[in-house]
Amino acid sequence: MLAIRAALIAKGQGHRKRVLAPESSHGTNPATAAQCGFTVDEIPAAADGRVDMAALKAKLVDSSDVAGIMLTNPNTCGLFERDMKRIADAVHAAGAFVYCDGANFNAIVGRVRPGDLGVDAMHINLHKTFSTPHGGGGPGAGSVGVSERLRPFLPIPMIEKRDDGSFGW
């Protein structure tokens, strides 16, 4: 979320301070957005437990202050957001970013490429996706992946794949 904020500031859009957070997203999503200085605007769930597309579109009517959306996919109800690409397209059309919480990525790892769904930033929770211990010293979060448009705003060092196939920074 700090990379998103930095990207907006660099584009002269530091006034974008509203982050949309579906009520079906992980509870850390609105907390993280608020901690990063954003105002949180909740999106209700539809009857099926997924993002209410009509409510999302209504929040994007006056989108000049929308920085992005922060959602979990699959959501905390365990439901895959079937409209993920439509959600991302609508948020991008409003000039904002898509942050996907990878808390439940274990359900779709190896089946879906988040970038194909329009995700600009996503963290992978090691304690769920790759079964490392949670609590008691085990890591709760792992890598963060971003789209090319957020890459210049990542903190350093970054681990990158070299032309020879090795990794380093």
GROMACS .gro file of N, CA, C and O in nm, residues 39-162:
model
  496
   39THR      N    1  -0.816   0.660   0.383
   39THR     CA    2  -0.951   0.651   0.437
   39THR      C    3  -1.012   0.525   0.378
   39THR      O    4  -1.002   0.501   0.258
   40VAL      N    5  -1.078   0.446   0.461
   40VAL     CA    6  -1.136   0.320   0.416
   40VAL      C    7  -1.284   0.338   0.386
   40VAL      O    8  -1.357   0.397   0.464
   41ASP      N    9  -1.326   0.287   0.272
   41ASP     CA   10  -1.465   0.293   0.229
   41ASP      C   11  -1.509   0.150   0.200
   41ASP      O   12  -1.463   0.086   0.107
   42GLU      N   13  -1.599   0.098   0.285
   42GLU     CA   14  -1.640  -0.043   0.275
   42GLU      C   15  -1.738  -0.066   0.161
   42GLU      O   16  -1.827   0.015   0.136
   43ILE      N   17  -1.719  -0.178   0.094
   43ILE     CA   18  -1.811  -0.222  -0.012
   43ILE      C   19  -1.888  -0.341   0.044
   43ILE      O   20  -1.827  -0.438   0.089
   44PRO      N   21  -2.021  -0.335   0.039
   44PRO     CA   22  -2.098  -0.450   0.091
   44PRO      C   23  -2.086  -0.571   0.001
   44PRO      O   24  -2.050  -0.561  -0.117
   45ALA      N   25  -2.118  -0.686   0.058
   45ALA     CA   26  -2.120  -0.810  -0.019
   45ALA      C   27  -2.258  -0.828  -0.083
   45ALA      O   28  -2.359  -0.781  -0.029
   46ALA      N   29  -2.260  -0.896  -0.194
   46ALA     CA   30  -2.386  -0.933  -0.257
   46ALA      C   31  -2.444  -1.052  -0.179
   46ALA      O   32  -2.380  -1.105  -0.088
   47ALA      N   33  -2.561  -1.094  -0.216
   47ALA     CA   34  -2.627  -1.205  -0.146
   47ALA      C   35  -2.546  -1.334  -0.151
   47ALA      O   36  -2.556  -1.417  -0.061
   48ASP      N   37  -2.461  -1.349  -0.252
   48ASP     CA   38  -2.380  -1.471  -0.264
   48ASP      C   39  -2.247  -1.463  -0.189
   48ASP      O   40  -2.166  -1.554  -0.197
   49GLY      N   41  -2.222  -1.353  -0.115
   49GLY     CA   42  -2.101  -1.340  -0.034
   49GLY      C   43  -1.982  -1.280  -0.106
   49GLY      O   44  -1.875  -1.267  -0.050
   50ARG      N   45  -2.000  -1.243  -0.232
   50ARG     CA   46  -1.892  -1.184  -0.311
   50ARG      C   47  -1.912  -1.033  -0.320
   50ARG      O   48  -2.012  -0.980  -0.275
   51VAL      N   49  -1.816  -0.965  -0.381
   51VAL     CA   50  -1.824  -0.819  -0.397
   51VAL      C   51  -1.952  -0.783  -0.473
   51VAL      O   52  -1.982  -0.840  -0.578
   52ASP      N   53  -2.027  -0.688  -0.419
   52ASP     CA   54  -2.147  -0.638  -0.486
   52ASP      C   55  -2.101  -0.543  -0.596
   52ASP      O   56  -2.055  -0.432  -0.568
   53MET      N   57  -2.111  -0.587  -0.720
   53MET     CA   58  -2.061  -0.508  -0.833
   53MET      C   59  -2.132  -0.375  -0.848
   53MET      O   60  -2.069  -0.274  -0.882
   54ALA      N   61  -2.262  -0.371  -0.822
   54ALA     CA   62  -2.335  -0.244  -0.832
   54ALA      C   63  -2.285  -0.146  -0.727
   54ALA      O   64  -2.268  -0.027  -0.755
   55ALA      N   65  -2.259  -0.195  -0.606
   55ALA     CA   66  -2.207  -0.108  -0.500
   55ALA      C   67  -2.067  -0.059  -0.534
   55ALA      O   68  -2.034   0.058  -0.510
   56LEU      N   69  -1.985  -0.148  -0.590
   56LEU     CA   70  -1.851  -0.107  -0.632
   56LEU      C   71  -1.859   0.003  -0.736
   56LEU      O   72  -1.792   0.107  -0.724
   57LYS      N   73  -1.938  -0.017  -0.838
   57LYS     CA   74  -1.950   0.083  -0.944
   57LYS      C   75  -2.002   0.215  -0.891
   57LYS      O   76  -1.958   0.322  -0.935
   58ALA      N   77  -2.092   0.211  -0.793
   58ALA     CA   78  -2.144   0.334  -0.733
   58ALA      C   79  -2.032   0.410  -0.660
   58ALA      O   80  -2.027   0.533  -0.663
   59LYS      N   81  -1.942   0.336  -0.597
   59LYS     CA   82  -1.830   0.400  -0.525
   59LYS      C   83  -1.729   0.461  -0.622
   59LYS      O   84  -1.650   0.546  -0.584
   60LEU      N   85  -1.732   0.415  -0.748
   60LEU     CA   86  -1.637   0.465  -0.847
   60LEU      C   87  -1.693   0.577  -0.933
   60LEU      O   88  -1.622   0.629  -1.019
   61VAL      N   89  -1.819   0.616  -0.910
   61VAL     CA   90  -1.879   0.724  -0.989
   61VAL      C   91  -1.797   0.852  -0.973
   61VAL      O   92  -1.759   0.915  -1.070
   62ASP      N   93  -1.771   0.892  -0.849
   62ASP     CA   94  -1.682   1.005  -0.823
   62ASP      C   95  -1.553   0.945  -0.771
   62ASP      O   96  -1.534   0.930  -0.651
   63SER      N   97  -1.464   0.908  -0.863
   63SER     CA   98  -1.345   0.832  -0.825
   63SER      C   99  -1.219   0.916  -0.813
   63SER      O  100  -1.111   0.861  -0.798
   64SER      N  101  -1.233   1.047  -0.815
   64SER     CA  102  -1.114   1.131  -0.816
   64SER      C  103  -1.028   1.116  -0.690
   64SER      O  104  -0.910   1.150  -0.692
   65ASP      N  105  -1.086   1.063  -0.582
   65ASP     CA  106  -1.009   1.045  -0.459
   65ASP      C  107  -0.979   0.897  -0.429
   65ASP      O  108  -0.921   0.865  -0.326
   66VAL      N  109  -1.017   0.806  -0.520
   66VAL     CA  110  -0.995   0.663  -0.496
   66VAL      C  111  -0.852   0.625  -0.532
   66VAL      O  112  -0.808   0.643  -0.645
   67ALA      N  113  -0.781   0.572  -0.433
   67ALA     CA  114  -0.643   0.527  -0.453
   67ALA      C  115  -0.641   0.383  -0.504
   67ALA      O  116  -0.555   0.347  -0.582
   68GLY      N  117  -0.736   0.304  -0.456
   68GLY     CA  118  -0.739   0.164  -0.497
   68GLY      C  119  -0.840   0.083  -0.421
   68GLY      O  120  -0.920   0.136  -0.344
   69ILE      N  121  -0.834  -0.045  -0.446
   69ILE     CA  122  -0.916  -0.142  -0.374
   69ILE      C  123  -0.821  -0.241  -0.309
   69ILE      O  124  -0.716  -0.274  -0.365
   70MET      N  125  -0.857  -0.286  -0.191
   70MET     CA  126  -0.777  -0.384  -0.120
   70MET      C  127  -0.871  -0.499  -0.084
   70MET      O  128  -0.955  -0.485   0.003
   71LEU      N  129  -0.858  -0.610  -0.158
   71LEU     CA  130  -0.949  -0.721  -0.136
   71LEU      C  131  -0.873  -0.851  -0.121
   71LEU      O  132  -0.755  -0.861  -0.155
   72THR      N  133  -0.942  -0.951  -0.070
   72THR     CA  134  -0.886  -1.083  -0.051
   72THR      C  135  -0.954  -1.177  -0.150
   72THR      O  136  -1.075  -1.172  -0.166
   73ASN      N  137  -0.874  -1.260  -0.217
   73ASN     CA  138  -0.932  -1.350  -0.316
   73ASN      C  139  -0.858  -1.483  -0.314
   73ASN      O  140  -0.738  -1.485  -0.341
   74PRO      N  141  -0.924  -1.594  -0.283
   74PRO     CA  142  -1.062  -1.606  -0.237
   74PRO      C  143  -1.085  -1.523  -0.110
   74PRO      O  144  -0.993  -1.503  -0.032
   75ASN      N  145  -1.209  -1.480  -0.091
   75ASN     CA  146  -1.239  -1.391   0.021
   75ASN      C  147  -1.248  -1.468   0.152
   75ASN      O  148  -1.228  -1.590   0.156
   76THR      N  149  -1.277  -1.398   0.260
   76THR     CA  150  -1.276  -1.463   0.392
   76THR      C  151  -1.393  -1.559   0.409
   76THR      O  152  -1.393  -1.637   0.505
   77CYS      N  153  -1.487  -1.558   0.319
   77CYS     CA  154  -1.594  -1.660   0.320
   77CYS      C  155  -1.549  -1.784   0.245
   77CYS      O  156  -1.625  -1.882   0.236
   78GLY      N  157  -1.429  -1.781   0.188
   78GLY     CA  158  -1.378  -1.894   0.112
   78GLY      C  159  -1.427  -1.896  -0.031
   78GLY      O  160  -1.418  -1.998  -0.099
   79LEU      N  161  -1.480  -1.784  -0.078
   79LEU     CA  162  -1.538  -1.776  -0.211
   79LEU      C  163  -1.445  -1.703  -0.307
   79LEU      O  164  -1.393  -1.596  -0.276
   80PHE      N  165  -1.424  -1.762  -0.425
   80PHE     CA  166  -1.345  -1.696  -0.527
   80PHE      C  167  -1.427  -1.582  -0.587
   80PHE      O  168  -1.545  -1.600  -0.619
   81GLU      N  169  -1.366  -1.466  -0.598
   81GLU     CA  170  -1.434  -1.352  -0.661
   81GLU      C  171  -1.438  -1.377  -0.811
   81GLU      O  172  -1.341  -1.351  -0.882
   82ARG      N  173  -1.549  -1.429  -0.859
   82ARG     CA  174  -1.564  -1.462  -1.001
   82ARG      C  175  -1.551  -1.340  -1.090
   82ARG      O  176  -1.513  -1.350  -1.206
   83ASP      N  177  -1.583  -1.222  -1.036
   83ASP     CA  178  -1.577  -1.099  -1.113
   83ASP      C  179  -1.445  -1.025  -1.093
   83ASP      O  180  -1.437  -0.904  -1.116
   84MET      N  181  -1.342  -1.094  -1.053
   84MET     CA  182  -1.215  -1.029  -1.021
   84MET      C  183  -1.163  -0.944  -1.136
   84MET      O  184  -1.121  -0.830  -1.115
   85LYS      N  185  -1.167  -0.994  -1.257
   85LYS     CA  186  -1.118  -0.917  -1.372
   85LYS      C  187  -1.206  -0.795  -1.394
   85LYS      O  188  -1.155  -0.686  -1.422
   86ARG      N  189  -1.336  -0.809  -1.382
   86ARG     CA  190  -1.427  -0.694  -1.396
   86ARG      C  191  -1.403  -0.591  -1.285
   86ARG      O  192  -1.408  -0.470  -1.309
   87ILE      N  193  -1.376  -0.640  -1.163
   87ILE     CA  194  -1.346  -0.550  -1.051
   87ILE      C  195  -1.219  -0.470  -1.084
   87ILE      O  196  -1.216  -0.348  -1.073
   88ALA      N  197  -1.115  -0.542  -1.125
   88ALA     CA  198  -0.987  -0.477  -1.157
   88ALA      C  199  -1.002  -0.379  -1.272
   88ALA      O  200  -0.948  -0.267  -1.266
   89ASP      N  201  -1.074  -0.417  -1.375
   89ASP     CA  202  -1.093  -0.327  -1.489
   89ASP      C  203  -1.165  -0.199  -1.448
   89ASP      O  204  -1.128  -0.090  -1.491
   90ALA      N  205  -1.266  -0.211  -1.363
   90ALA     CA  206  -1.341  -0.093  -1.317
   90ALA      C  207  -1.253  -0.003  -1.231
   90ALA      O  208  -1.254   0.120  -1.246
   91VAL      N  209  -1.174  -0.062  -1.143
   91VAL     CA  210  -1.085   0.016  -1.056
   91VAL      C  211  -0.976   0.084  -1.139
   91VAL      O  212  -0.946   0.203  -1.120
   92HIS      N  213  -0.918   0.011  -1.234
   92HIS     CA  214  -0.816   0.070  -1.321
   92HIS      C  215  -0.873   0.183  -1.407
   92HIS      O  216  -0.808   0.286  -1.426
   93ALA      N  217  -0.996   0.166  -1.456
   93ALA     CA  218  -1.059   0.271  -1.537
   93ALA      C  219  -1.080   0.398  -1.455
   93ALA      O  220  -1.083   0.508  -1.511
   94ALA      N  221  -1.090   0.382  -1.323
   94ALA     CA  222  -1.104   0.497  -1.234
   94ALA      C  223  -0.969   0.558  -1.198
   94ALA      O  224  -0.962   0.655  -1.122
   95GLY      N  225  -0.860   0.502  -1.253
   95GLY     CA  226  -0.727   0.556  -1.226
   95GLY      C  227  -0.664   0.505  -1.098
   95GLY      O  228  -0.566   0.562  -1.049
   96ALA      N  229  -0.719   0.398  -1.042
   96ALA     CA  230  -0.672   0.348  -0.913
   96ALA      C  231  -0.603   0.212  -0.929
   96ALA      O  232  -0.596   0.156  -1.038
   97PHE      N  233  -0.551   0.160  -0.819
   97PHE     CA  234  -0.475   0.036  -0.816
   97PHE      C  235  -0.554  -0.077  -0.749
   97PHE      O  236  -0.644  -0.051  -0.671
   98VAL      N  237  -0.511  -0.201  -0.776
   98VAL     CA  238  -0.573  -0.320  -0.719
   98VAL      C  239  -0.470  -0.392  -0.633
   98VAL      O  240  -0.368  -0.437  -0.683
   99TYR      N  241  -0.499  -0.400  -0.504
   99TYR     CA  242  -0.415  -0.476  -0.411
   99TYR      C  243  -0.493  -0.600  -0.371
   99TYR      O  244  -0.606  -0.591  -0.326
  100CYS      N  245  -0.432  -0.716  -0.389
  100CYS     CA  246  -0.497  -0.842  -0.352
  100CYS      C  247  -0.423  -0.903  -0.235
  100CYS      O  248  -0.303  -0.929  -0.243
  101ASP      N  249  -0.495  -0.925  -0.128
  101ASP     CA  250  -0.441  -0.992  -0.010
  101ASP      C  251  -0.429  -1.140  -0.043
  101ASP      O  252  -0.526  -1.204  -0.080
  102GLY      N  253  -0.310  -1.195  -0.030
  102GLY     CA  254  -0.286  -1.334  -0.062
  102GLY      C  255  -0.311  -1.428   0.054
  102GLY      O  256  -0.260  -1.541   0.054
  103ALA      N  257  -0.390  -1.386   0.153
  103ALA     CA  258  -0.415  -1.470   0.270
  103ALA      C  259  -0.470  -1.607   0.234
  103ALA      O  260  -0.439  -1.706   0.300
  104ASN      N  261  -0.550  -1.614   0.130
  104ASN     CA  262  -0.611  -1.741   0.092
  104ASN      C  263  -0.562  -1.791  -0.044
  104ASN      O  264  -0.628  -1.870  -0.109
  105PHE      N  265  -0.445  -1.743  -0.084
  105PHE     CA  266  -0.390  -1.777  -0.215
  105PHE      C  267  -0.367  -1.928  -0.230
  105PHE      O  268  -0.364  -1.980  -0.340
  106ASN      N  269  -0.352  -1.997  -0.117
  106ASN     CA  270  -0.330  -2.142  -0.124
  106ASN      C  271  -0.440  -2.212  -0.204
  106ASN      O  272  -0.417  -2.315  -0.264
  107ALA      N  273  -0.559  -2.155  -0.207
  107ALA     CA  274  -0.671  -2.216  -0.279
  107ALA      C  275  -0.656  -2.207  -0.430
  107ALA      O  276  -0.717  -2.285  -0.503
  108ILE      N  277  -0.576  -2.113  -0.477
  108ILE     CA  278  -0.565  -2.093  -0.622
  108ILE      C  279  -0.422  -2.095  -0.674
  108ILE      O  280  -0.400  -2.081  -0.794
  109VAL      N  281  -0.324  -2.115  -0.585
  109VAL     CA  282  -0.185  -2.116  -0.629
  109VAL      C  283  -0.165  -2.225  -0.735
  109VAL      O  284  -0.216  -2.335  -0.724
  110GLY      N  285  -0.098  -2.189  -0.842
  110GLY     CA  286  -0.074  -2.282  -0.950
  110GLY      C  287  -0.188  -2.292  -1.049
  110GLY      O  288  -0.177  -2.356  -1.153
  111ARG      N  289  -0.300  -2.227  -1.019
  111ARG     CA  290  -0.417  -2.231  -1.107
  111ARG      C  291  -0.447  -2.096  -1.171
  111ARG      O  292  -0.510  -2.088  -1.275
  112VAL      N  293  -0.405  -1.990  -1.104
  112VAL     CA  294  -0.437  -1.854  -1.147
  112VAL      C  295  -0.312  -1.768  -1.138
  112VAL      O  296  -0.236  -1.781  -1.042
  113ARG      N  297  -0.293  -1.683  -1.235
  113ARG     CA  298  -0.184  -1.585  -1.229
  113ARG      C  299  -0.248  -1.452  -1.193
  113ARG      O  300  -0.325  -1.395  -1.271
  114PRO      N  301  -0.219  -1.400  -1.072
  114PRO     CA  302  -0.282  -1.277  -1.028
  114PRO      C  303  -0.272  -1.161  -1.128
  114PRO      O  304  -0.366  -1.083  -1.142
  115GLY      N  305  -0.159  -1.149  -1.198
  115GLY     CA  306  -0.145  -1.043  -1.296
  115GLY      C  307  -0.248  -1.051  -1.407
  115GLY      O  308  -0.294  -0.949  -1.458
  116ASP      N  309  -0.287  -1.174  -1.443
  116ASP     CA  310  -0.389  -1.191  -1.546
  116ASP      C  311  -0.526  -1.143  -1.500
  116ASP      O  312  -0.614  -1.115  -1.580
  117LEU      N  313  -0.544  -1.136  -1.369
  117LEU     CA  314  -0.670  -1.089  -1.312
  117LEU      C  315  -0.670  -0.937  -1.291
  117LEU      O  316  -0.769  -0.882  -1.246
  118GLY      N  317  -0.558  -0.872  -1.319
  118GLY     CA  318  -0.551  -0.727  -1.303
  118GLY      C  319  -0.494  -0.681  -1.170
  118GLY      O  320  -0.504  -0.564  -1.136
  119VAL      N  321  -0.432  -0.771  -1.096
  119VAL     CA  322  -0.376  -0.736  -0.966
  119VAL      C  323  -0.248  -0.656  -0.984
  119VAL      O  324  -0.160  -0.695  -1.060
  120ASP      N  325  -0.238  -0.543  -0.913
  120ASP     CA  326  -0.117  -0.460  -0.918
  120ASP      C  327  -0.019  -0.494  -0.807
  120ASP      O  328   0.101  -0.475  -0.823
  121ALA      N  329  -0.069  -0.541  -0.694
  121ALA     CA  330   0.017  -0.578  -0.582
  121ALA      C  331  -0.050  -0.691  -0.505
  121ALA      O  332  -0.172  -0.692  -0.488
  122MET      N  333   0.034  -0.786  -0.460
  122MET     CA  334  -0.020  -0.899  -0.383
  122MET      C  335   0.089  -0.953  -0.293
  122MET      O  336   0.203  -0.972  -0.336
  123HIS      N  337   0.054  -0.976  -0.167
  123HIS     CA  338   0.148  -1.044  -0.079
  123HIS      C  339   0.105  -1.189  -0.062
  123HIS      O  340  -0.013  -1.221  -0.073
  124ILE      N  341   0.202  -1.274  -0.042
  124ILE     CA  342   0.177  -1.417  -0.024
  124ILE      C  343   0.202  -1.451   0.123
  124ILE      O  344   0.311  -1.429   0.174
  125ASN      N  345   0.101  -1.505   0.189
  125ASN     CA  346   0.115  -1.546   0.328
  125ASN      C  347   0.180  -1.683   0.335
  125ASN      O  348   0.120  -1.783   0.297
  126LEU      N  349   0.303  -1.688   0.383
  126LEU     CA  350   0.375  -1.814   0.390
  126LEU      C  351   0.307  -1.916   0.481
  126LEU      O  352   0.308  -2.035   0.455
  127HIS      N  353   0.245  -1.868   0.589
  127HIS     CA  354   0.188  -1.961   0.686
  127HIS      C  355   0.066  -2.034   0.632
  127HIS      O  356   0.027  -2.135   0.687
  128LYS      N  357   0.010  -1.986   0.524
  128LYS     CA  358  -0.104  -2.057   0.465
  128LYS      C  359  -0.065  -2.120   0.333
  128LYS      O  360  -0.087  -2.238   0.310
  129THR      N  361  -0.009  -2.041   0.245
  129THR     CA  362   0.020  -2.090   0.110
  129THR      C  363   0.127  -2.198   0.109
  129THR      O  364   0.116  -2.295   0.035
  130PHE      N  365   0.229  -2.185   0.192
  130PHE     CA  366   0.338  -2.280   0.186
  130PHE      C  367   0.359  -2.354   0.318
  130PHE      O  368   0.462  -2.414   0.341
  131SER      N  369   0.260  -2.350   0.406
  131SER     CA  370   0.253  -2.431   0.528
  131SER      C  371   0.366  -2.411   0.627
  131SER      O  372   0.403  -2.504   0.697
  132THR      N  373   0.423  -2.293   0.636
  132THR     CA  374   0.520  -2.269   0.742
  132THR      C  375   0.443  -2.231   0.868
  132THR      O  376   0.329  -2.188   0.860
  133PRO      N  377   0.503  -2.248   0.983
  133PRO     CA  378   0.429  -2.222   1.108
  133PRO      C  379   0.384  -2.077   1.121
  133PRO      O  380   0.453  -1.985   1.078
  134HIS      N  381   0.270  -2.058   1.180
  134HIS     CA  382   0.219  -1.924   1.207
  134HIS      C  383   0.228  -1.903   1.357
  134HIS      O  384   0.186  -1.986   1.435
  135GLY      N  385   0.282  -1.789   1.398
  135GLY     CA  386   0.300  -1.766   1.540
  135GLY      C  387   0.420  -1.845   1.590
  135GLY      O  388   0.481  -1.922   1.517
  136GLY      N  389   0.455  -1.825   1.713
  136GLY     CA  390   0.566  -1.899   1.770
  136GLY      C  391   0.695  -1.882   1.691
  136GLY      O  392   0.779  -1.970   1.686
  137GLY      N  393   0.711  -1.771   1.624
  137GLY     CA  394   0.833  -1.744   1.550
  137GLY      C  395   0.824  -1.770   1.401
  137GLY      O  396   0.915  -1.735   1.328
  138GLY      N  397   0.717  -1.832   1.355
  138GLY     CA  398   0.703  -1.858   1.212
  138GLY      C  399   0.662  -1.732   1.138
  138GLY      O  400   0.590  -1.647   1.192
  139PRO      N  401   0.706  -1.715   1.014
  139PRO     CA  402   0.673  -1.595   0.938
  139PRO      C  403   0.526  -1.592   0.896
  139PRO      O  404   0.470  -1.695   0.860
  140GLY      N  405   0.464  -1.476   0.904
  140GLY     CA  406   0.325  -1.462   0.864
  140GLY      C  407   0.312  -1.414   0.722
  140GLY      O  408   0.210  -1.431   0.659
  141ALA      N  409   0.414  -1.349   0.668
  141ALA     CA  410   0.405  -1.297   0.532
  141ALA      C  411   0.536  -1.324   0.459
  141ALA      O  412   0.641  -1.334   0.520
  142GLY      N  413   0.524  -1.337   0.331
  142GLY     CA  414   0.642  -1.364   0.250
  142GLY      C  415   0.659  -1.260   0.144
  142GLY      O  416   0.655  -1.140   0.171
  143SER      N  417   0.673  -1.306   0.023
  143SER     CA  418   0.703  -1.216  -0.087
  143SER      C  419   0.584  -1.128  -0.124
  143SER      O  420   0.470  -1.159  -0.095
  144VAL      N  421   0.616  -1.016  -0.189
  144VAL     CA  422   0.516  -0.926  -0.244
  144VAL      C  423   0.545  -0.914  -0.393
  144VAL      O  424   0.658  -0.887  -0.432
  145GLY      N  425   0.444  -0.938  -0.472
  145GLY     CA  426   0.459  -0.922  -0.616
  145GLY      C  427   0.385  -0.798  -0.661
  145GLY      O  428   0.281  -0.764  -0.604
  146VAL      N  429   0.440  -0.728  -0.759
  146VAL     CA  430   0.376  -0.607  -0.808
  146VAL      C  431   0.378  -0.603  -0.961
  146VAL      O  432   0.460  -0.668  -1.025
  147SER      N  433   0.288  -0.523  -1.016
  147SER     CA  434   0.286  -0.500  -1.160
  147SER      C  435   0.400  -0.404  -1.196
  147SER      O  436   0.458  -0.339  -1.109
  148GLU      N  437   0.430  -0.397  -1.324
  148GLU     CA  438   0.538  -0.309  -1.371
  148GLU      C  439   0.517  -0.165  -1.328
  148GLU      O  440   0.614  -0.095  -1.299
  149ARG      N  441   0.394  -0.119  -1.323
  149ARG     CA  442   0.372   0.023  -1.290
  149ARG      C  443   0.400   0.055  -1.143
  149ARG      O  444   0.419   0.170  -1.108
  150LEU      N  445   0.409  -0.048  -1.057
  150LEU     CA  446   0.444  -0.024  -0.917
  150LEU      C  447   0.590  -0.058  -0.886
  150LEU      O  448   0.642  -0.022  -0.782
  151ARG      N  449   0.655  -0.126  -0.977
  151ARG     CA  450   0.792  -0.172  -0.955
  151ARG      C  451   0.888  -0.060  -0.912
  151ARG      O  452   0.968  -0.080  -0.819
  152PRO      N  453   0.883   0.058  -0.973
  152PRO     CA  454   0.978   0.163  -0.931
  152PRO      C  455   0.957   0.212  -0.788
  152PRO      O  456   1.042   0.282  -0.734
  153PHE      N  457   0.847   0.173  -0.726
  153PHE     CA  458   0.815   0.226  -0.593
  153PHE      C  459   0.834   0.124  -0.481
  153PHE      O  460   0.797   0.149  -0.367
  154LEU      N  461   0.894   0.009  -0.516
  154LEU     CA  462   0.922  -0.092  -0.415
  154LEU      C  463   1.042  -0.050  -0.332
  154LEU      O  464   1.134   0.015  -0.381
  155PRO      N  465   1.043  -0.091  -0.204
  155PRO     CA  466   1.163  -0.065  -0.123
  155PRO      C  467   1.275  -0.156  -0.173
  155PRO      O  468   1.250  -0.256  -0.241
  156ILE      N  469   1.397  -0.123  -0.141
  156ILE     CA  470   1.509  -0.205  -0.183
  156ILE      C  471   1.571  -0.272  -0.061
  156ILE      O  472   1.552  -0.225   0.051
  157PRO      N  473   1.642  -0.381  -0.072
  157PRO     CA  474   1.681  -0.447  -0.195
  157PRO      C  475   1.569  -0.535  -0.249
  157PRO      O  476   1.483  -0.581  -0.175
  158MET      N  477   1.572  -0.557  -0.381
  158MET     CA  478   1.478  -0.647  -0.446
  158MET      C  479   1.555  -0.766  -0.500
  158MET      O  480   1.664  -0.749  -0.556
  159ILE      N  481   1.501  -0.883  -0.483
  159ILE     CA  482   1.562  -1.002  -0.540
  159ILE      C  483   1.506  -1.017  -0.681
  159ILE      O  484   1.385  -1.015  -0.701
  160GLU      N  485   1.597  -1.030  -0.778
  160GLU     CA  486   1.556  -1.039  -0.918
  160GLU      C  487   1.625  -1.157  -0.984
  160GLU      O  488   1.736  -1.195  -0.947
  161LYS      N  489   1.560  -1.211  -1.085
  161LYS     CA  490   1.619  -1.319  -1.163
  161LYS      C  491   1.712  -1.257  -1.266
  161LYS      O  492   1.674  -1.168  -1.342
  162ARG      N  493   1.835  -1.306  -1.269
  162ARG     CA  494   1.936  -1.256  -1.364
  162ARG      C  495   1.924  -1.331  -1.497
  162ARG      O  496   1.861  -1.436  -1.505
   0.00000   0.00000   0.00000
